[in-house]
Coordinates of C-alpha atoms in Angstrom, one line a residue:
X2 CA 14.4 161.0 130.4
X3 CA 17.7 159.3 129.5
X4 CA 17.7 155.6 128.1
X5 CA 19.7 153.6 125.8
X6 CA 18.2 153.0 122.2
X7 CA 18.9 149.7 120.9
X8 CA 21.5 151.0 118.3
X9 CA 23.2 153.2 121.0
X10 CA 23.3 149.9 123.3
X11 CA 24.7 147.9 120.5
X12 CA 27.3 150.5 119.8
X13 CA 28.1 151.0 123.3
X14 CA 28.6 147.3 124.2
X15 CA 31.0 146.7 121.1
X16 CA 33.0 149.9 122.3
X17 CA 33.0 148.6 125.9
X18 CA 34.1 145.2 125.0
X19 CA 37.1 146.6 123.1
X20 CA 38.2 148.8 125.8
X21 CA 37.7 146.4 128.7
X22 CA 40.3 144.2 126.8
X23 CA 42.9 146.8 127.2
X24 CA 42.1 148.4 130.3
X25 CA 41.6 148.0 134.2
X26 CA 38.9 150.1 135.9
X27 CA 39.7 152.0 139.1
X28 CA 36.7 154.1 139.2
X29 CA 35.1 156.0 142.2
X30 CA 32.3 158.8 142.8
X31 CA 29.7 157.0 141.0
X32 CA 27.4 158.3 143.6
X33 CA 28.1 161.8 142.5
X34 CA 26.4 161.2 139.2
X35 CA 22.7 162.7 139.1
X36 CA 19.8 160.7 138.1
X37 CA 19.2 162.9 135.1
X38 CA 19.7 166.1 133.6
X39 CA 23.4 167.0 133.9
X40 CA 26.5 168.1 132.3
X41 CA 29.5 165.6 132.6
X42 CA 32.8 167.3 131.9
X43 CA 36.2 165.6 131.5
X44 CA 39.8 166.5 130.8
X45 CA 41.2 165.6 127.3
X46 CA 44.6 164.2 127.0
X47 CA 44.5 161.7 124.2
X48 CA 41.9 160.5 121.6
X49 CA 41.4 157.4 123.7
X50 CA 40.2 159.2 126.8
X51 CA 36.9 160.1 124.7
X52 CA 36.2 156.2 125.1
X53 CA 37.2 155.9 128.7
X54 CA 34.9 158.9 129.8
X55 CA 31.9 157.3 127.8
X56 CA 32.6 153.8 129.1
X57 CA 32.6 155.3 132.8
X58 CA 29.2 156.9 132.1
X59 CA 27.7 154.0 130.2
X60 CA 28.7 151.5 132.8
X61 CA 26.7 153.6 135.3
X62 CA 23.6 153.4 132.9
X63 CA 24.2 156.9 131.5
X64 CA 24.3 157.4 127.7
X65 CA 25.8 160.6 127.1
X66 CA 25.1 163.1 124.2
X67 CA 28.7 163.9 123.6
X68 CA 29.6 167.3 122.0
X69 CA 31.9 166.6 119.0
X70 CA 33.1 168.6 116.0
X71 CA 30.7 168.7 113.2
X72 CA 33.3 167.4 110.6
X73 CA 33.0 164.1 112.0
X74 CA 29.5 164.2 111.1
X75 CA 30.5 164.2 107.5
X76 CA 32.7 161.2 107.8
X77 CA 31.1 158.1 106.1
X78 CA 29.9 155.5 108.4
X79 CA 31.1 157.4 111.4
X80 CA 28.8 160.5 110.9
X81 CA 25.8 157.8 110.6
X82 CA 26.6 156.2 113.8
X83 CA 27.2 159.4 115.7
X84 CA 23.7 161.0 114.1
X85 CA 21.8 157.6 115.1
X86 CA 23.3 157.9 118.7
X87 CA 22.0 161.5 118.8
X88 CA 25.4 163.0 119.6
X89 CA 25.7 167.0 119.2
X90 CA 27.6 168.6 116.5
X91 CA 29.7 171.5 117.2
X92 CA 30.3 174.0 114.5
X93 CA 33.6 175.7 115.6
X94 CA 34.2 178.9 114.2
X95 CA 31.2 179.5 112.3
X96 CA 27.8 181.2 112.5
X97 CA 26.2 177.7 113.6
X98 CA 28.4 177.7 116.6
X99 CA 25.6 178.2 118.8
X100 CA 23.5 175.3 117.4
X101 CA 25.5 172.8 119.6
X102 CA 24.2 174.6 122.8
X103 CA 20.7 174.6 121.7
X104 CA 20.9 171.0 120.9
X105 CA 22.7 170.3 124.2
X106 CA 20.2 172.5 125.9
X107 CA 17.3 170.4 124.6
X108 CA 19.1 167.2 125.8
X109 CA 19.5 168.6 129.1
X110 CA 15.9 169.6 129.6
X111 CA 14.9 166.2 128.6
X112 CA 16.9 164.6 131.4
X113 CA 19.5 163.5 129.6
X114 CA 23.7 163.7 130.2
X115 CA 25.5 165.9 127.8
X116 CA 29.2 164.9 127.9
X117 CA 31.8 167.8 127.2
X118 CA 35.4 168.3 127.3
X119 CA 35.7 171.8 128.2
X120 CA 39.2 172.4 126.8
X121 CA 37.6 172.1 123.4
X122 CA 40.5 170.0 122.1
X123 CA 43.4 167.9 123.4
X124 CA 45.3 169.7 126.2
X125 CA 48.4 171.6 124.8
X126 CA 50.0 171.7 128.4
X127 CA 53.7 170.1 128.2
X128 CA 52.7 168.1 131.2
X129 CA 49.1 167.3 130.2
X130 CA 47.2 169.2 132.9
X131 CA 43.9 170.6 132.0
X132 CA 44.5 173.8 130.1
X133 CA 42.2 177.1 130.0
X134 CA 38.7 176.0 129.5
X135 CA 36.4 177.3 126.5
X136 CA 33.0 178.8 127.9
X137 CA 30.6 176.4 126.2
X138 CA 30.0 174.1 129.4
X139 CA 29.7 177.2 131.6
X140 CA 27.1 178.9 129.3
X141 CA 25.1 175.6 129.1
X142 CA 25.2 175.4 132.9
X143 CA 24.1 179.0 133.5
X144 CA 21.3 178.6 131.0
X145 CA 19.7 175.5 132.3
X146 CA 20.9 175.3 135.9
X147 CA 21.8 171.7 135.3
X148 CA 24.4 170.3 137.5
X149 CA 28.1 169.9 136.3
X150 CA 30.0 167.1 137.4
X151 CA 33.7 166.9 136.8
X152 CA 35.0 163.4 135.9
X153 CA 38.6 163.5 136.3
X154 CA 40.5 160.6 134.4
X155 CA 43.9 159.5 134.1
X156 CA 45.8 156.5 132.4
X157 CA 44.6 156.7 128.8
X158 CA 47.7 158.5 127.6
X159 CA 49.5 155.1 128.5
X160 CA 47.3 153.4 126.0
X161 CA 47.4 155.9 123.2
X162 CA 50.0 158.6 123.8
X163 CA 48.9 162.0 122.4
X164 CA 49.8 162.6 118.3
X165 CA 50.5 158.9 118.0
X166 CA 48.7 155.9 116.6
X167 CA 50.6 153.3 118.7
X168 CA 48.6 151.4 120.7
X169 CA 49.4 149.6 124.0
X170 CA 47.1 146.8 124.1
X171 CA 48.8 144.5 126.7
X172 CA 49.0 144.4 129.7
X173 CA 45.7 146.1 130.5
X174 CA 46.3 149.6 131.4
X175 CA 44.9 150.9 134.6
X176 CA 42.3 153.6 133.9
X177 CA 41.7 156.0 137.0
X178 CA 38.4 157.6 136.9
X179 CA 36.7 160.0 139.7
X180 CA 33.4 161.6 139.3
X181 CA 33.4 164.6 141.8
X182 CA 30.8 166.5 143.7
X183 CA 28.9 169.0 141.5
X184 CA 30.5 172.6 140.9
X185 CA 28.6 175.2 142.7
X186 CA 27.6 177.9 140.3
X187 CA 24.2 178.7 142.0
X188 CA 25.5 182.3 143.0
X189 CA 25.9 183.1 139.2
X190 CA 22.5 181.9 138.0
X191 CA 20.9 185.2 138.5
X192 CA 23.5 186.9 136.4
X193 CA 23.2 184.4 133.4
X194 CA 25.0 184.2 130.2
X195 CA 24.4 188.0 129.3
X196 CA 27.1 188.6 132.1
X197 CA 30.3 187.8 130.4
X198 CA 32.0 187.9 133.7
X199 CA 29.7 185.6 135.3
X200 CA 30.5 183.2 132.2
X201 CA 34.2 183.5 132.5
X202 CA 34.0 182.8 136.5
X203 CA 31.7 179.6 136.1
X204 CA 34.4 178.5 133.5
X205 CA 37.2 178.9 135.8
X206 CA 35.3 177.2 138.7
X207 CA 34.7 174.3 136.2
X208 CA 38.3 173.9 135.3
X209 CA 39.6 174.4 138.7
X210 CA 37.4 171.6 139.9
X211 CA 38.4 169.3 137.2
X212 CA 42.3 170.1 137.6
X213 CA 41.7 169.2 141.4
X214 CA 40.4 165.9 140.4
X215 CA 43.3 165.2 138.1
X216 CA 45.8 166.3 140.8
X217 CA 44.3 163.9 143.4
X218 CA 44.6 161.0 140.7
X219 CA 48.1 162.0 139.7
X220 CA 49.2 162.8 143.3
X221 CA 50.9 165.8 141.9
X222 CA 50.5 169.7 142.3
X223 CA 49.0 171.3 139.1
X224 CA 50.5 174.5 137.9
X225 CA 49.1 177.7 139.4
X226 CA 47.7 178.9 136.5
X227 CA 46.3 176.8 133.6
X228 CA 48.0 176.9 129.9
X229 CA 46.6 179.1 127.8
X230 CA 47.4 178.2 124.1
X231 CA 46.4 181.9 122.8
X232 CA 49.3 183.4 125.0
X233 CA 51.7 180.8 124.0
X234 CA 53.2 180.9 127.7
X235 CA 54.6 177.4 127.6
X236 CA 56.1 175.3 124.6
X237 CA 53.2 173.7 122.3
X238 CA 53.2 170.6 120.4
X239 CA 53.1 171.1 116.8
X240 CA 49.7 170.7 115.0
X241 CA 49.9 168.5 111.8
X242 CA 47.0 168.8 109.3
X243 CA 45.6 165.2 109.0
X244 CA 43.9 163.2 106.1
X245 CA 40.5 161.6 106.2
X246 CA 42.1 158.4 107.1
X247 CA 44.0 159.8 109.9
X248 CA 40.8 161.6 111.2
X249 CA 39.1 158.3 111.4
X250 CA 42.0 157.0 113.4
X251 CA 42.1 159.8 115.8
X252 CA 38.5 161.3 115.5
X253 CA 38.1 163.4 118.7
X254 CA 41.1 165.8 118.7

């Protein structure tokens, strides 16, 4: 059963206070959040939207177990906080990559919420639409049959532009968040994660639902096909290798 531990609650309240000072809430769809055991997925435009994502869930009594890259758990102080709050490390590109799903699966079976940015990193779409998703959220959903709730959001980019360290603190920026109805994957459960086509179909459905939510918020029409970084079908922003200090300032990319 999900619950805030004292330390998690303290950390959340500190972060909530900071976020509340520089943002205005425009939230809807809270009734779509299950009581327990679900996967929350959100679009990822800037490093700040990880905080607005957790703010939305936390204010609704949900302490999310966020999937985050394993390197963050080695950063002094930050890593200790994340371990204490039972966040889930993701060992990208290694033999331990499956450990994250195992930890997330245990959390779901215990009735907790697992928070995932299914794109795996900040979107590289030039217009900041959700790009092609990774399969982690889909595989987790097919293994556990846990509901997948798209949590579309927009506005964080105005507070902290992508690839920037310049924050807009005043006046407070409106952050729009919409929790949508669960993505229907029930017809894929019997096929399971062993069926790669089923995993890809589930991933596409999750990303399509999330993109629809972002489109509704923005009042715009999304691209017909999502951006795929490996195909380089549209212009990409240059990636810059960062120091530990930069990683601490921009931890979620």
